[in-house]
Amino acid sequence: MGVVDYTLAKRALLRQFRRGLLSKGDICDAHPELLRAARYLGAEAKHACPVCKQHDLRLLAYVYADALKANSGRAFKVPEAMALAAGQAGGACYVVEVCTSCSWNHLTEAFMARTAV
Ligand SMILES: [Zn+2]
């Protein structure tokens, strides 16, 4: 699958926060639904939350593909989401990190299934 890494965008956002250009409320704005999904489906991230430094950072993924119909746009555990997206033409899997402590959330990586030419 093709991969897009969002580390640079994430670092830029965190830099703005540390410089006081963004408030904690601006960047720690996870929707209650996202926090719930993170608690139930999220795998513990290897690193601590970049904002509050707590080890409550979870990784989960959203899958988008036309053929998935109702399941398109649903949250999944990362390995499940990857397998699902890889099996769909035009499928995409977006991995998100969510802190269940301070509500920080950011896209970390996107995987795009390669479509047959
Ligand atoms: Zn946090």
mmCIF file with all atom_site columns, C-alpha atoms and ligand atoms in Angstrom:
data_model
loop_
_atom_site.group_PDB
_atom_site.id
_atom_site.type_symbol
_atom_site.label_atom_id
_atom_site.label_alt_id
_atom_site.label_comp_id
_atom_site.label_asym_id
_atom_site.label_entity_id
_atom_site.label_seq_id
_atom_site.pdbx_PDB_ins_code
_atom_site.Cartn_x
_atom_site.Cartn_y
_atom_site.Cartn_z
_atom_site.occupancy
_atom_site.B_iso_or_equiv
_atom_site.pdbx_formal_charge
_atom_site.auth_seq_id
_atom_site.auth_comp_id
_atom_site.auth_asym_id
_atom_site.auth_atom_id
_atom_site.pdbx_PDB_model_num
ATOM   1   C  CA . MET A 1 1   ? 0.000   0.000  0.000   1.00 0.00 ? 1   MET A CA 1
ATOM   2   C  CA . GLY A 1 2   ? 1.053   3.585  -0.557  1.00 0.00 ? 2   GLY A CA 1
ATOM   3   C  CA . VAL A 1 3   ? 1.890   5.442  2.647   1.00 0.00 ? 3   VAL A CA 1
ATOM   4   C  CA . VAL A 1 4   ? 1.598   9.087  3.622   1.00 0.00 ? 4   VAL A CA 1
ATOM   5   C  CA . ASP A 1 5   ? 3.375   10.046 6.831   1.00 0.00 ? 5   ASP A CA 1
ATOM   6   C  CA . TYR A 1 6   ? 1.943   12.949 8.827   1.00 0.00 ? 6   TYR A CA 1
ATOM   7   C  CA . THR A 1 7   ? 4.830   13.286 11.288  1.00 0.00 ? 7   THR A CA 1
ATOM   8   C  CA . LEU A 1 8   ? 5.960   16.645 9.879   1.00 0.00 ? 8   LEU A CA 1
ATOM   9   C  CA . ALA A 1 9   ? 2.470   18.146 10.038  1.00 0.00 ? 9   ALA A CA 1
ATOM   10  C  CA . LYS A 1 10  ? 2.150   16.878 13.591  1.00 0.00 ? 10  LYS A CA 1
ATOM   11  C  CA . ARG A 1 11  ? 5.502   18.337 14.630  1.00 0.00 ? 11  ARG A CA 1
ATOM   12  C  CA . ALA A 1 12  ? 4.620   21.704 13.085  1.00 0.00 ? 12  ALA A CA 1
ATOM   13  C  CA . LEU A 1 13  ? 1.367   21.788 15.026  1.00 0.00 ? 13  LEU A CA 1
ATOM   14  C  CA . LEU A 1 14  ? 3.105   20.869 18.300  1.00 0.00 ? 14  LEU A CA 1
ATOM   15  C  CA . ARG A 1 15  ? 5.748   23.538 17.664  1.00 0.00 ? 15  ARG A CA 1
ATOM   16  C  CA . GLN A 1 16  ? 3.031   26.165 17.285  1.00 0.00 ? 16  GLN A CA 1
ATOM   17  C  CA . PHE A 1 17  ? 1.496   24.949 20.538  1.00 0.00 ? 17  PHE A CA 1
ATOM   18  C  CA . ARG A 1 18  ? 4.840   25.176 22.410  1.00 0.00 ? 18  ARG A CA 1
ATOM   19  C  CA . ARG A 1 19  ? 5.369   28.695 21.079  1.00 0.00 ? 19  ARG A CA 1
ATOM   20  C  CA . GLY A 1 20  ? 1.959   29.704 22.393  1.00 0.00 ? 20  GLY A CA 1
ATOM   21  C  CA . LEU A 1 21  ? 0.462   30.242 18.946  1.00 0.00 ? 21  LEU A CA 1
ATOM   22  C  CA . LEU A 1 22  ? -2.127  27.554 19.611  1.00 0.00 ? 22  LEU A CA 1
ATOM   23  C  CA . SER A 1 23  ? -3.888  26.792 22.876  1.00 0.00 ? 23  SER A CA 1
ATOM   24  C  CA . LYS A 1 24  ? -4.344  23.346 24.382  1.00 0.00 ? 24  LYS A CA 1
ATOM   25  C  CA . GLY A 1 25  ? -8.022  23.664 23.491  1.00 0.00 ? 25  GLY A CA 1
ATOM   26  C  CA . ASP A 1 26  ? -7.069  24.179 19.846  1.00 0.00 ? 26  ASP A CA 1
ATOM   27  C  CA . ILE A 1 27  ? -5.135  20.936 19.560  1.00 0.00 ? 27  ILE A CA 1
ATOM   28  C  CA . CYS A 1 28  ? -6.717  18.734 22.253  1.00 0.00 ? 28  CYS A CA 1
ATOM   29  C  CA . ASP A 1 29  ? -10.158 18.652 20.738  1.00 0.00 ? 29  ASP A CA 1
ATOM   30  C  CA . ALA A 1 30  ? -10.966 14.962 20.244  1.00 0.00 ? 30  ALA A CA 1
ATOM   31  C  CA . HIS A 1 31  ? -14.676 14.395 19.673  1.00 0.00 ? 31  HIS A CA 1
ATOM   32  C  CA . PRO A 1 32  ? -16.338 12.249 22.416  1.00 0.00 ? 32  PRO A CA 1
ATOM   33  C  CA . GLU A 1 33  ? -17.019 9.591  19.777  1.00 0.00 ? 33  GLU A CA 1
ATOM   34  C  CA . LEU A 1 34  ? -13.328 9.464  18.864  1.00 0.00 ? 34  LEU A CA 1
ATOM   35  C  CA . LEU A 1 35  ? -12.323 9.199  22.533  1.00 0.00 ? 35  LEU A CA 1
ATOM   36  C  CA . ARG A 1 36  ? -14.754 6.330  23.014  1.00 0.00 ? 36  ARG A CA 1
ATOM   37  C  CA . ALA A 1 37  ? -13.430 4.523  19.937  1.00 0.00 ? 37  ALA A CA 1
ATOM   38  C  CA . ALA A 1 38  ? -9.869  5.062  21.193  1.00 0.00 ? 38  ALA A CA 1
ATOM   39  C  CA . ARG A 1 39  ? -10.734 3.497  24.559  1.00 0.00 ? 39  ARG A CA 1
ATOM   40  C  CA . TYR A 1 40  ? -12.383 0.428  23.017  1.00 0.00 ? 40  TYR A CA 1
ATOM   41  C  CA . LEU A 1 41  ? -10.312 -0.165 19.896  1.00 0.00 ? 41  LEU A CA 1
ATOM   42  C  CA . GLY A 1 42  ? -7.110  1.749  20.458  1.00 0.00 ? 42  GLY A CA 1
ATOM   43  C  CA . ALA A 1 43  ? -3.779  0.002  20.864  1.00 0.00 ? 43  ALA A CA 1
ATOM   44  C  CA . GLU A 1 44  ? -1.332  1.572  23.274  1.00 0.00 ? 44  GLU A CA 1
ATOM   45  C  CA . ALA A 1 45  ? 1.117   3.775  21.377  1.00 0.00 ? 45  ALA A CA 1
ATOM   46  C  CA . LYS A 1 46  ? 4.851   3.220  21.894  1.00 0.00 ? 46  LYS A CA 1
ATOM   47  C  CA . HIS A 1 47  ? 5.408   6.831  22.888  1.00 0.00 ? 47  HIS A CA 1
ATOM   48  C  CA . ALA A 1 48  ? 3.769   9.070  25.484  1.00 0.00 ? 48  ALA A CA 1
ATOM   49  C  CA . CYS A 1 49  ? 1.327   11.809 24.545  1.00 0.00 ? 49  CYS A CA 1
ATOM   50  C  CA . PRO A 1 50  ? 3.310   14.711 23.045  1.00 0.00 ? 50  PRO A CA 1
ATOM   51  C  CA . VAL A 1 51  ? 1.115   17.229 24.862  1.00 0.00 ? 51  VAL A CA 1
ATOM   52  C  CA . CYS A 1 52  ? 0.419   15.947 28.393  1.00 0.00 ? 52  CYS A CA 1
ATOM   53  C  CA . LYS A 1 53  ? 3.243   13.317 28.521  1.00 0.00 ? 53  LYS A CA 1
ATOM   54  C  CA . GLN A 1 54  ? 0.844   10.697 29.913  1.00 0.00 ? 54  GLN A CA 1
ATOM   55  C  CA . HIS A 1 55  ? 0.959   7.149  28.600  1.00 0.00 ? 55  HIS A CA 1
ATOM   56  C  CA . ASP A 1 56  ? -2.665  7.245  27.534  1.00 0.00 ? 56  ASP A CA 1
ATOM   57  C  CA . LEU A 1 57  ? -1.971  7.587  23.837  1.00 0.00 ? 57  LEU A CA 1
ATOM   58  C  CA . ARG A 1 58  ? -3.924  5.135  21.681  1.00 0.00 ? 58  ARG A CA 1
ATOM   59  C  CA . LEU A 1 59  ? -3.743  4.284  18.001  1.00 0.00 ? 59  LEU A CA 1
ATOM   60  C  CA . LEU A 1 60  ? -6.779  3.373  15.976  1.00 0.00 ? 60  LEU A CA 1
ATOM   61  C  CA . ALA A 1 61  ? -7.729  3.547  12.345  1.00 0.00 ? 61  ALA A CA 1
ATOM   62  C  CA . TYR A 1 62  ? -10.544 4.564  10.057  1.00 0.00 ? 62  TYR A CA 1
ATOM   63  C  CA . VAL A 1 63  ? -11.190 2.764  6.796   1.00 0.00 ? 63  VAL A CA 1
ATOM   64  C  CA . TYR A 1 64  ? -12.742 4.255  3.696   1.00 0.00 ? 64  TYR A CA 1
ATOM   65  C  CA . ALA A 1 65  ? -13.727 2.274  0.618   1.00 0.00 ? 65  ALA A CA 1
ATOM   66  C  CA . ASP A 1 66  ? -16.817 2.439  -1.575  1.00 0.00 ? 66  ASP A CA 1
ATOM   67  C  CA . ALA A 1 67  ? -17.342 -1.309 -1.482  1.00 0.00 ? 67  ALA A CA 1
ATOM   68  C  CA . LEU A 1 68  ? -17.478 -1.351 2.326   1.00 0.00 ? 68  LEU A CA 1
ATOM   69  C  CA . LYS A 1 69  ? -20.742 0.611  2.278   1.00 0.00 ? 69  LYS A CA 1
ATOM   70  C  CA . ALA A 1 70  ? -21.870 1.028  5.918   1.00 0.00 ? 70  ALA A CA 1
ATOM   71  C  CA . ASN A 1 71  ? -18.452 0.003  7.220   1.00 0.00 ? 71  ASN A CA 1
ATOM   72  C  CA . SER A 1 72  ? -16.766 2.791  5.263   1.00 0.00 ? 72  SER A CA 1
ATOM   73  C  CA . GLY A 1 73  ? -15.688 5.495  7.683   1.00 0.00 ? 73  GLY A CA 1
ATOM   74  C  CA . ARG A 1 74  ? -15.886 3.207  10.691  1.00 0.00 ? 74  ARG A CA 1
ATOM   75  C  CA . ALA A 1 75  ? -13.165 2.953  13.333  1.00 0.00 ? 75  ALA A CA 1
ATOM   76  C  CA . PHE A 1 76  ? -11.212 -0.290 13.615  1.00 0.00 ? 76  PHE A CA 1
ATOM   77  C  CA . LYS A 1 77  ? -8.201  -1.714 15.389  1.00 0.00 ? 77  LYS A CA 1
ATOM   78  C  CA . VAL A 1 78  ? -5.155  -0.830 13.280  1.00 0.00 ? 78  VAL A CA 1
ATOM   79  C  CA . PRO A 1 79  ? -4.284  -4.363 11.985  1.00 0.00 ? 79  PRO A CA 1
ATOM   80  C  CA . GLU A 1 80  ? -7.927  -5.030 11.081  1.00 0.00 ? 80  GLU A CA 1
ATOM   81  C  CA . ALA A 1 81  ? -8.207  -1.688 9.315   1.00 0.00 ? 81  ALA A CA 1
ATOM   82  C  CA . MET A 1 82  ? -5.030  -2.296 7.309   1.00 0.00 ? 82  MET A CA 1
ATOM   83  C  CA . ALA A 1 83  ? -6.202  -5.723 6.157   1.00 0.00 ? 83  ALA A CA 1
ATOM   84  C  CA . LEU A 1 84  ? -9.604  -4.377 5.257   1.00 0.00 ? 84  LEU A CA 1
ATOM   85  C  CA . ALA A 1 85  ? -8.304  -1.395 3.281   1.00 0.00 ? 85  ALA A CA 1
ATOM   86  C  CA . ALA A 1 86  ? -5.663  -3.478 1.488   1.00 0.00 ? 86  ALA A CA 1
ATOM   87  C  CA . GLY A 1 87  ? -8.341  -5.796 0.164   1.00 0.00 ? 87  GLY A CA 1
ATOM   88  C  CA . GLN A 1 88  ? -10.391 -2.989 -1.411  1.00 0.00 ? 88  GLN A CA 1
ATOM   89  C  CA . ALA A 1 89  ? -9.723  -1.214 -4.695  1.00 0.00 ? 89  ALA A CA 1
ATOM   90  C  CA . GLY A 1 90  ? -9.274  2.436  -3.731  1.00 0.00 ? 90  GLY A CA 1
ATOM   91  C  CA . GLY A 1 91  ? -9.401  1.551  -0.042  1.00 0.00 ? 91  GLY A CA 1
ATOM   92  C  CA . ALA A 1 92  ? -7.790  3.922  2.421   1.00 0.00 ? 92  ALA A CA 1
ATOM   93  C  CA . CYS A 1 93  ? -6.791  3.444  6.039   1.00 0.00 ? 93  CYS A CA 1
ATOM   94  C  CA . TYR A 1 94  ? -6.132  6.469  8.249   1.00 0.00 ? 94  TYR A CA 1
ATOM   95  C  CA . VAL A 1 95  ? -4.251  5.839  11.490  1.00 0.00 ? 95  VAL A CA 1
ATOM   96  C  CA . VAL A 1 96  ? -5.007  8.352  14.217  1.00 0.00 ? 96  VAL A CA 1
ATOM   97  C  CA . GLU A 1 97  ? -3.351  8.857  17.598  1.00 0.00 ? 97  GLU A CA 1
ATOM   98  C  CA . VAL A 1 98  ? -5.665  9.898  20.399  1.00 0.00 ? 98  VAL A CA 1
ATOM   99  C  CA . CYS A 1 99  ? -4.801  10.726 23.996  1.00 0.00 ? 99  CYS A CA 1
ATOM   100 C  CA . THR A 1 100 ? -7.597  9.570  26.293  1.00 0.00 ? 100 THR A CA 1
ATOM   101 C  CA . SER A 1 101 ? -6.160  11.781 29.014  1.00 0.00 ? 101 SER A CA 1
ATOM   102 C  CA . CYS A 1 102 ? -5.988  15.247 27.399  1.00 0.00 ? 102 CYS A CA 1
ATOM   103 C  CA . SER A 1 103 ? -7.925  14.663 24.127  1.00 0.00 ? 103 SER A CA 1
ATOM   104 C  CA . TRP A 1 104 ? -4.943  15.371 21.861  1.00 0.00 ? 104 TRP A CA 1
ATOM   105 C  CA . ASN A 1 105 ? -5.552  13.750 18.472  1.00 0.00 ? 105 ASN A CA 1
ATOM   106 C  CA . HIS A 1 106 ? -3.745  13.752 15.162  1.00 0.00 ? 106 HIS A CA 1
ATOM   107 C  CA . LEU A 1 107 ? -3.510  11.782 11.965  1.00 0.00 ? 107 LEU A CA 1
ATOM   108 C  CA . THR A 1 108 ? -0.262  9.789  11.984  1.00 0.00 ? 108 THR A CA 1
ATOM   109 C  CA . GLU A 1 109 ? -0.271  7.821  8.728   1.00 0.00 ? 109 GLU A CA 1
ATOM   110 C  CA . ALA A 1 110 ? -2.530  7.102  5.789   1.00 0.00 ? 110 ALA A CA 1
ATOM   111 C  CA . PHE A 1 111 ? -2.313  3.904  3.753   1.00 0.00 ? 111 PHE A CA 1
ATOM   112 C  CA . MET A 1 112 ? -3.817  3.769  0.280   1.00 0.00 ? 112 MET A CA 1
ATOM   113 C  CA . ALA A 1 113 ? -4.494  0.474  -1.432  1.00 0.00 ? 113 ALA A CA 1
ATOM   114 C  CA . ARG A 1 114 ? -2.894  0.459  -4.846  1.00 0.00 ? 114 ARG A CA 1
ATOM   115 C  CA . THR A 1 115 ? -5.546  0.145  -7.496  1.00 0.00 ? 115 THR A CA 1
ATOM   116 C  CA . ALA A 1 116 ? -5.046  -2.288 -10.352 1.00 0.00 ? 116 ALA A CA 1
ATOM   117 C  CA . VAL A 1 117 ? -4.119  -0.540 -13.591 1.00 0.00 ? 117 VAL A CA 1
HETATM 118 ZN ZN . ZN  B 2 .   ? -2.341  13.789 26.318  1.00 0.00 ? 1   ZN  B ZN 1
#
